[in-house]
């Protein structure tokens, strides 16, 4: 499951990265654990491993969380429970249940932190208007069906665990003050494309994804 913050929050998150990255983890975990406890869906405690990503293919700021969630969980008697509702096309929880729960939890906590001066917003931004807009907007909570077996799923997430914003093989050329790299355009049927940036712009985009010192980018919840 992938939980993504809308781009309207980018400046707020960038200015309060430690607190709001943590809130992204907390809100995603809250969503998955709340639905797991509900007997309608599972009535048990699952295992959850979450890894923070902050970049898109073009090195833009794009905070989102990749989660591996077990297809079942442990009840109070330490028995393994299968999902109760198996009509949701093989998914543990449907999008239209996860999305509003995630959105409400994140925005409610951000609003509280702003009111208590725990975080700072840009003085040129009308937070009330932004908040009202974000409550109406559909957020992206992407559920992907399992790939093969559990080992393949863990291997998939492991590739993200220690990865930086761009791998060396995507950098095609560094010449005449420019960096040229390949990227996948998800908005255009996943086509492979090429982008060139000045050295300054490339470094500026890259440094956005250096996490705050000591920040833990992989976290575990539930039975883990």
PDB file of C-alpha atoms in Angstrom:
ATOM      1  CA  UNK A   1       0.000   0.000   0.000  1.00  0.00           C
ATOM      2  CA  UNK A   2       1.349   3.462  -0.923  1.00  0.00           C
ATOM      3  CA  UNK A   3       0.234   6.590   0.958  1.00  0.00           C
ATOM      4  CA  UNK A   4       0.996   9.858  -0.882  1.00  0.00           C
ATOM      5  CA  UNK A   5       0.738  13.458   0.341  1.00  0.00           C
ATOM      6  CA  UNK A   6      -0.828  15.909  -2.166  1.00  0.00           C
ATOM      7  CA  UNK A   7       1.576  18.446  -3.694  1.00  0.00           C
ATOM      8  CA  UNK A   8      -0.334  21.332  -2.074  1.00  0.00           C
ATOM      9  CA  UNK A   9       1.366  20.294   1.191  1.00  0.00           C
ATOM     10  CA  UNK A  10       4.902  20.309  -0.262  1.00  0.00           C
ATOM     11  CA  UNK A  11       6.034  23.686   1.100  1.00  0.00           C
ATOM     12  CA  UNK A  12       4.592  22.989   4.550  1.00  0.00           C
ATOM     13  CA  UNK A  13       6.248  19.568   4.705  1.00  0.00           C
ATOM     14  CA  UNK A  14       9.555  20.896   3.371  1.00  0.00           C
ATOM     15  CA  UNK A  15       9.632  23.528   6.095  1.00  0.00           C
ATOM     16  CA  UNK A  16       8.757  21.044   8.868  1.00  0.00           C
ATOM     17  CA  UNK A  17      10.241  17.822   7.555  1.00  0.00           C
ATOM     18  CA  UNK A  18      11.024  15.920  10.762  1.00  0.00           C
ATOM     19  CA  UNK A  19       7.589  16.481  12.310  1.00  0.00           C
ATOM     20  CA  UNK A  20       5.514  15.976   9.164  1.00  0.00           C
ATOM     21  CA  UNK A  21       7.437  12.974   7.847  1.00  0.00           C
ATOM     22  CA  UNK A  22       6.690  11.390  11.239  1.00  0.00           C
ATOM     23  CA  UNK A  23       3.047  12.404  10.876  1.00  0.00           C
ATOM     24  CA  UNK A  24       2.921  10.689   7.474  1.00  0.00           C
ATOM     25  CA  UNK A  25       4.080   7.465   9.168  1.00  0.00           C
ATOM     26  CA  UNK A  26       1.617   7.945  12.045  1.00  0.00           C
ATOM     27  CA  UNK A  27      -1.367   8.610   9.770  1.00  0.00           C
ATOM     28  CA  UNK A  28      -0.637   5.652   7.488  1.00  0.00           C
ATOM     29  CA  UNK A  29      -0.195   3.328  10.490  1.00  0.00           C
ATOM     30  CA  UNK A  30      -3.375   4.706  12.082  1.00  0.00           C
ATOM     31  CA  UNK A  31      -5.319   3.962   8.881  1.00  0.00           C
ATOM     32  CA  UNK A  32      -4.069   0.386   8.510  1.00  0.00           C
ATOM     33  CA  UNK A  33      -4.317  -0.531  12.216  1.00  0.00           C
ATOM     34  CA  UNK A  34      -7.786   1.025  12.661  1.00  0.00           C
ATOM     35  CA  UNK A  35      -9.204  -0.895   9.709  1.00  0.00           C
ATOM     36  CA  UNK A  36      -7.418  -4.080  10.800  1.00  0.00           C
ATOM     37  CA  UNK A  37      -9.023  -3.913  14.251  1.00  0.00           C
ATOM     38  CA  UNK A  38     -12.495  -3.587  12.691  1.00  0.00           C
ATOM     39  CA  UNK A  39     -14.191  -7.042  12.621  1.00  0.00           C
ATOM     40  CA  UNK A  40     -15.804  -6.048   9.324  1.00  0.00           C
ATOM     41  CA  UNK A  41     -12.406  -6.240   7.616  1.00  0.00           C
ATOM     42  CA  UNK A  42     -10.020  -8.293   9.745  1.00  0.00           C
ATOM     43  CA  UNK A  43     -10.547  -8.069  13.510  1.00  0.00           C
ATOM     44  CA  UNK A  44      -6.848  -8.765  14.105  1.00  0.00           C
ATOM     45  CA  UNK A  45      -3.371  -7.213  14.251  1.00  0.00           C
ATOM     46  CA  UNK A  46      -1.382  -7.350  10.979  1.00  0.00           C
ATOM     47  CA  UNK A  47       2.324  -6.858  10.332  1.00  0.00           C
ATOM     48  CA  UNK A  48       3.298  -3.582   8.657  1.00  0.00           C
ATOM     49  CA  UNK A  49       6.675  -2.434   7.337  1.00  0.00           C
ATOM     50  CA  UNK A  50       6.812   1.127   5.962  1.00  0.00           C
ATOM     51  CA  UNK A  51       9.591   2.932   4.062  1.00  0.00           C
ATOM     52  CA  UNK A  52       9.632   6.677   3.388  1.00  0.00           C
ATOM     53  CA  UNK A  53      10.304   8.012  -0.112  1.00  0.00           C
ATOM     54  CA  UNK A  54      10.503  11.710  -0.861  1.00  0.00           C
ATOM     55  CA  UNK A  55      11.222  11.772  -4.597  1.00  0.00           C
ATOM     56  CA  UNK A  56       9.563  11.354  -7.949  1.00  0.00           C
ATOM     57  CA  UNK A  57      11.303  10.135 -11.100  1.00  0.00           C
ATOM     58  CA  UNK A  58      12.312  13.708 -11.988  1.00  0.00           C
ATOM     59  CA  UNK A  59      13.773  14.294  -8.480  1.00  0.00           C
ATOM     60  CA  UNK A  60      10.862  16.530  -7.532  1.00  0.00           C
ATOM     61  CA  UNK A  61       9.703  16.620  -3.893  1.00  0.00           C
ATOM     62  CA  UNK A  62       7.068  13.877  -3.615  1.00  0.00           C
ATOM     63  CA  UNK A  63       6.666  12.509  -0.046  1.00  0.00           C
ATOM     64  CA  UNK A  64       5.038   9.077   0.053  1.00  0.00           C
ATOM     65  CA  UNK A  65       5.190   5.874   2.056  1.00  0.00           C
ATOM     66  CA  UNK A  66       5.581   2.324   0.697  1.00  0.00           C
ATOM     67  CA  UNK A  67       4.046  -0.283   3.039  1.00  0.00           C
ATOM     68  CA  UNK A  68       4.069  -4.071   3.088  1.00  0.00           C
ATOM     69  CA  UNK A  69       0.966  -5.279   4.934  1.00  0.00           C
ATOM     70  CA  UNK A  70       0.296  -8.919   5.774  1.00  0.00           C
ATOM     71  CA  UNK A  71      -2.804 -10.494   4.222  1.00  0.00           C
ATOM     72  CA  UNK A  72      -4.244 -11.301   7.637  1.00  0.00           C
ATOM     73  CA  UNK A  73      -3.285 -10.935  11.287  1.00  0.00           C
ATOM     74  CA  UNK A  74      -3.198 -12.246  14.860  1.00  0.00           C
ATOM     75  CA  UNK A  75      -6.292 -12.019  17.103  1.00  0.00           C
ATOM     76  CA  UNK A  76      -6.350 -11.660  20.918  1.00  0.00           C
ATOM     77  CA  UNK A  77      -6.033 -15.434  21.307  1.00  0.00           C
ATOM     78  CA  UNK A  78      -2.916 -15.485  19.100  1.00  0.00           C
ATOM     79  CA  UNK A  79      -4.764 -17.183  16.257  1.00  0.00           C
ATOM     80  CA  UNK A  80      -4.121 -16.253  12.622  1.00  0.00           C
ATOM     81  CA  UNK A  81      -7.128 -14.585  10.962  1.00  0.00           C
ATOM     82  CA  UNK A  82      -7.841 -14.269   7.282  1.00  0.00           C
ATOM     83  CA  UNK A  83      -9.548 -11.120   5.913  1.00  0.00           C
ATOM     84  CA  UNK A  84     -13.311 -11.231   6.528  1.00  0.00           C
ATOM     85  CA  UNK A  85     -14.312  -9.527   3.313  1.00  0.00           C
ATOM     86  CA  UNK A  86     -12.711 -11.278   0.350  1.00  0.00           C
ATOM     87  CA  UNK A  87     -14.910  -9.611  -2.255  1.00  0.00           C
ATOM     88  CA  UNK A  88     -12.641  -6.554  -2.671  1.00  0.00           C
ATOM     89  CA  UNK A  89     -10.751  -8.029  -5.646  1.00  0.00           C
ATOM     90  CA  UNK A  90      -8.042  -9.557  -3.493  1.00  0.00           C
ATOM     91  CA  UNK A  91      -7.201  -6.362  -1.572  1.00  0.00           C
ATOM     92  CA  UNK A  92      -7.105  -6.175   2.204  1.00  0.00           C
ATOM     93  CA  UNK A  93      -8.949  -2.812   2.377  1.00  0.00           C
ATOM     94  CA  UNK A  94     -10.625  -0.815  -0.417  1.00  0.00           C
ATOM     95  CA  UNK A  95      -9.377   2.613  -1.476  1.00  0.00           C
ATOM     96  CA  UNK A  96     -12.632   4.406  -0.640  1.00  0.00           C
ATOM     97  CA  UNK A  97     -12.277   3.290   2.997  1.00  0.00           C
ATOM     98  CA  UNK A  98      -8.545   4.019   3.416  1.00  0.00           C
ATOM     99  CA  UNK A  99      -8.405   7.410   1.684  1.00  0.00           C
ATOM    100  CA  UNK A 100     -10.778   9.453   3.920  1.00  0.00           C
ATOM    101  CA  UNK A 101      -9.375   7.909   7.106  1.00  0.00           C
ATOM    102  CA  UNK A 102      -5.781   8.741   6.120  1.00  0.00           C
ATOM    103  CA  UNK A 103      -6.665  12.260   4.943  1.00  0.00           C
ATOM    104  CA  UNK A 104      -8.711  13.145   8.033  1.00  0.00           C
ATOM    105  CA  UNK A 105      -6.056  11.900  10.471  1.00  0.00           C
ATOM    106  CA  UNK A 106      -3.216  13.767   8.730  1.00  0.00           C
ATOM    107  CA  UNK A 107      -5.057  17.090   8.330  1.00  0.00           C
ATOM    108  CA  UNK A 108      -6.521  17.022  11.839  1.00  0.00           C
ATOM    109  CA  UNK A 109      -3.038  16.612  13.340  1.00  0.00           C
ATOM    110  CA  UNK A 110      -1.454  19.220  11.059  1.00  0.00           C
ATOM    111  CA  UNK A 111      -4.180  21.703  12.040  1.00  0.00           C
ATOM    112  CA  UNK A 112      -3.555  20.992  15.732  1.00  0.00           C
ATOM    113  CA  UNK A 113       0.206  21.458  15.326  1.00  0.00           C
ATOM    114  CA  UNK A 114      -0.258  24.773  13.511  1.00  0.00           C
ATOM    115  CA  UNK A 115      -2.604  26.062  16.215  1.00  0.00           C
ATOM    116  CA  UNK A 116      -0.097  25.044  18.920  1.00  0.00           C
ATOM    117  CA  UNK A 117       2.848  26.579  17.016  1.00  0.00           C
ATOM    118  CA  UNK A 118       4.528  23.175  16.795  1.00  0.00           C
ATOM    119  CA  UNK A 119       5.040  23.748  13.074  1.00  0.00           C
ATOM    120  CA  UNK A 120       5.211  26.902  10.951  1.00  0.00           C
ATOM    121  CA  UNK A 121       3.372  27.621   7.698  1.00  0.00           C
ATOM    122  CA  UNK A 122       4.354  30.091   4.991  1.00  0.00           C
ATOM    123  CA  UNK A 123       2.926  33.480   5.986  1.00  0.00           C
ATOM    124  CA  UNK A 124       1.734  34.007   2.386  1.00  0.00           C
ATOM    125  CA  UNK A 125      -0.467  30.909   2.538  1.00  0.00           C
ATOM    126  CA  UNK A 126      -4.056  30.982   3.812  1.00  0.00           C
ATOM    127  CA  UNK A 127      -4.058  27.644   5.678  1.00  0.00           C
ATOM    128  CA  UNK A 128      -7.853  27.605   6.146  1.00  0.00           C
ATOM    129  CA  UNK A 129      -8.410  27.789   2.371  1.00  0.00           C
ATOM    130  CA  UNK A 130      -5.742  25.152   1.718  1.00  0.00           C
ATOM    131  CA  UNK A 131      -7.204  22.866   4.406  1.00  0.00           C
ATOM    132  CA  UNK A 132     -10.759  23.206   3.056  1.00  0.00           C
ATOM    133  CA  UNK A 133      -9.500  22.421  -0.448  1.00  0.00           C
ATOM    134  CA  UNK A 134      -7.521  19.392   0.744  1.00  0.00           C
ATOM    135  CA  UNK A 135     -10.504  17.927   2.588  1.00  0.00           C
ATOM    136  CA  UNK A 136     -12.448  17.998  -0.704  1.00  0.00           C
ATOM    137  CA  UNK A 137      -9.593  16.690  -2.841  1.00  0.00           C
ATOM    138  CA  UNK A 138      -9.098  12.953  -3.355  1.00  0.00           C
ATOM    139  CA  UNK A 139      -5.742  11.835  -1.969  1.00  0.00           C
ATOM    140  CA  UNK A 140      -3.741   8.991  -3.510  1.00  0.00           C
ATOM    141  CA  UNK A 141      -3.750   5.778  -1.490  1.00  0.00           C
ATOM    142  CA  UNK A 142      -2.567   3.121  -3.913  1.00  0.00           C
ATOM    143  CA  UNK A 143      -3.115  -0.551  -3.157  1.00  0.00           C
ATOM    144  CA  UNK A 144      -1.181  -3.043  -5.269  1.00  0.00           C
ATOM    145  CA  UNK A 145      -1.945  -6.737  -5.393  1.00  0.00           C
ATOM    146  CA  UNK A 146       0.851  -9.039  -4.106  1.00  0.00           C
ATOM    147  CA  UNK A 147       3.631  -9.994  -6.526  1.00  0.00           C
ATOM    148  CA  UNK A 148       4.334 -13.710  -6.459  1.00  0.00           C
ATOM    149  CA  UNK A 149       5.311 -14.846  -2.962  1.00  0.00           C
ATOM    150  CA  UNK A 150       6.216 -13.077   0.293  1.00  0.00           C
ATOM    151  CA  UNK A 151       9.928 -13.243  -0.495  1.00  0.00           C
ATOM    152  CA  UNK A 152       9.423 -11.282  -3.716  1.00  0.00           C
ATOM    153  CA  UNK A 153       7.383  -8.645  -1.888  1.00  0.00           C
ATOM    154  CA  UNK A 154      10.099  -8.162   0.739  1.00  0.00           C
ATOM    155  CA  UNK A 155      12.789  -8.045  -1.959  1.00  0.00           C
ATOM    156  CA  UNK A 156      10.772  -5.360  -3.795  1.00  0.00           C
ATOM    157  CA  UNK A 157      10.652  -3.132  -0.710  1.00  0.00           C
ATOM    158  CA  UNK A 158      14.277  -3.900   0.191  1.00  0.00           C
ATOM    159  CA  UNK A 159      15.371  -2.195  -3.021  1.00  0.00           C
ATOM    160  CA  UNK A 160      13.805   1.011  -1.685  1.00  0.00           C
ATOM    161  CA  UNK A 161      15.193   0.730   1.845  1.00  0.00           C
ATOM    162  CA  UNK A 162      18.688   2.151   1.202  1.00  0.00           C
ATOM    163  CA  UNK A 163      18.139   3.702  -2.193  1.00  0.00           C
ATOM    164  CA  UNK A 164      18.940   7.383  -2.777  1.00  0.00           C
ATOM    165  CA  UNK A 165      16.920   9.750  -4.961  1.00  0.00           C
ATOM    166  CA  UNK A 166      18.591   8.605  -8.195  1.00  0.00           C
ATOM    167  CA  UNK A 167      20.760   5.591  -8.993  1.00  0.00           C
ATOM    168  CA  UNK A 168      23.974   5.887 -11.007  1.00  0.00           C
ATOM    169  CA  UNK A 169      22.686   3.915 -13.991  1.00  0.00           C
ATOM    170  CA  UNK A 170      19.995   6.556 -14.653  1.00  0.00           C
ATOM    171  CA  UNK A 171      22.608   9.301 -15.064  1.00  0.00           C
ATOM    172  CA  UNK A 172      23.465   9.245 -18.764  1.00  0.00           C
ATOM    173  CA  UNK A 173      25.851  12.179 -19.124  1.00  0.00           C
ATOM    174  CA  UNK A 174      27.559  15.003 -17.189  1.00  0.00           C
ATOM    175  CA  UNK A 175      28.906  17.561 -19.629  1.00  0.00           C
ATOM    176  CA  UNK A 176      29.050  21.333 -20.266  1.00  0.00           C
ATOM    177  CA  UNK A 177      27.544  22.151 -16.894  1.00  0.00           C
ATOM    178  CA  UNK A 178      24.550  19.852 -17.357  1.00  0.00           C
ATOM    179  CA  UNK A 179      23.413  16.505 -15.988  1.00  0.00           C
ATOM    180  CA  UNK A 180      21.327  14.318 -18.292  1.00  0.00           C
ATOM    181  CA  UNK A 181      19.344  11.448 -16.814  1.00  0.00           C
ATOM    182  CA  UNK A 182      16.625   8.966 -17.727  1.00  0.00           C
ATOM    183  CA  UNK A 183      13.251   8.870 -16.022  1.00  0.00           C
ATOM    184  CA  UNK A 184       9.962   7.031 -16.334  1.00  0.00           C
ATOM    185  CA  UNK A 185       6.938   9.221 -17.077  1.00  0.00           C
ATOM    186  CA  UNK A 186       4.057   7.596 -15.187  1.00  0.00           C
ATOM    187  CA  UNK A 187       1.599  10.127 -16.629  1.00  0.00           C
ATOM    188  CA  UNK A 188       2.471   9.010 -20.180  1.00  0.00           C
ATOM    189  CA  UNK A 189       2.035   5.230 -20.018  1.00  0.00           C
ATOM    190  CA  UNK A 190       5.359   4.712 -18.155  1.00  0.00           C
ATOM    191  CA  UNK A 191       7.416   5.835 -21.173  1.00  0.00           C
ATOM    192  CA  UNK A 192      11.179   6.192 -20.694  1.00  0.00           C
ATOM    193  CA  UNK A 193      12.255   9.807 -21.255  1.00  0.00           C
ATOM    194  CA  UNK A 194      15.368  11.947 -20.864  1.00  0.00           C
ATOM    195  CA  UNK A 195      15.822  15.201 -18.901  1.00  0.00           C
ATOM    196  CA  UNK A 196      18.762  17.611 -18.718  1.00  0.00           C
ATOM    197  CA  UNK A 197      19.323  19.975 -15.786  1.00  0.00           C
ATOM    198  CA  UNK A 198      22.045  22.454 -14.961  1.00  0.00           C
ATOM    199  CA  UNK A 199      24.471  21.241 -12.298  1.00  0.00           C
ATOM    200  CA  UNK A 200      22.963  23.757  -9.860  1.00  0.00           C
ATOM    201  CA  UNK A 201      19.380  22.633 -10.492  1.00  0.00           C
ATOM    202  CA  UNK A 202      20.338  18.954 -10.315  1.00  0.00           C
ATOM    203  CA  UNK A 203      22.095  19.361  -6.947  1.00  0.00           C
ATOM    204  CA  UNK A 204      19.231  21.528  -5.660  1.00  0.00           C
ATOM    205  CA  UNK A 205      16.694  18.839  -6.538  1.00  0.00           C
ATOM    206  CA  UNK A 206      18.868  16.076  -5.118  1.00  0.00           C
ATOM    207  CA  UNK A 207      19.489  17.766  -1.756  1.00  0.00           C
ATOM    208  CA  UNK A 208      15.730  17.995  -1.099  1.00  0.00           C
ATOM    209  CA  UNK A 209      15.842  14.246  -0.435  1.00  0.00           C
ATOM    210  CA  UNK A 210      18.600  14.204   2.183  1.00  0.00           C
ATOM    211  CA  UNK A 211      16.644  13.280   5.311  1.00  0.00           C
ATOM    212  CA  UNK A 212      16.980  15.152   8.621  1.00  0.00           C
ATOM    213  CA  UNK A 213      19.901  13.848  10.696  1.00  0.00           C
ATOM    214  CA  UNK A 214      18.969  10.674  12.584  1.00  0.00           C
ATOM    215  CA  UNK A 215      15.542  10.327  10.967  1.00  0.00           C
ATOM    216  CA  UNK A 216      14.432   6.674  10.746  1.00  0.00           C
ATOM    217  CA  UNK A 217      13.036   6.049   7.254  1.00  0.00           C
ATOM    218  CA  UNK A 218      11.905   2.432   7.820  1.00  0.00           C
ATOM    219  CA  UNK A 219       9.408   1.682  10.596  1.00  0.00           C
ATOM    220  CA  UNK A 220       7.394  -1.343  11.713  1.00  0.00           C
ATOM    221  CA  UNK A 221       3.907  -1.639  13.213  1.00  0.00           C
ATOM    222  CA  UNK A 222       1.419  -4.245  14.392  1.00  0.00           C
ATOM    223  CA  UNK A 223       2.873  -7.658  15.254  1.00  0.00           C
ATOM    224  CA  UNK A 224       6.330  -6.413  14.159  1.00  0.00           C
TER     225      UNK A 224
END
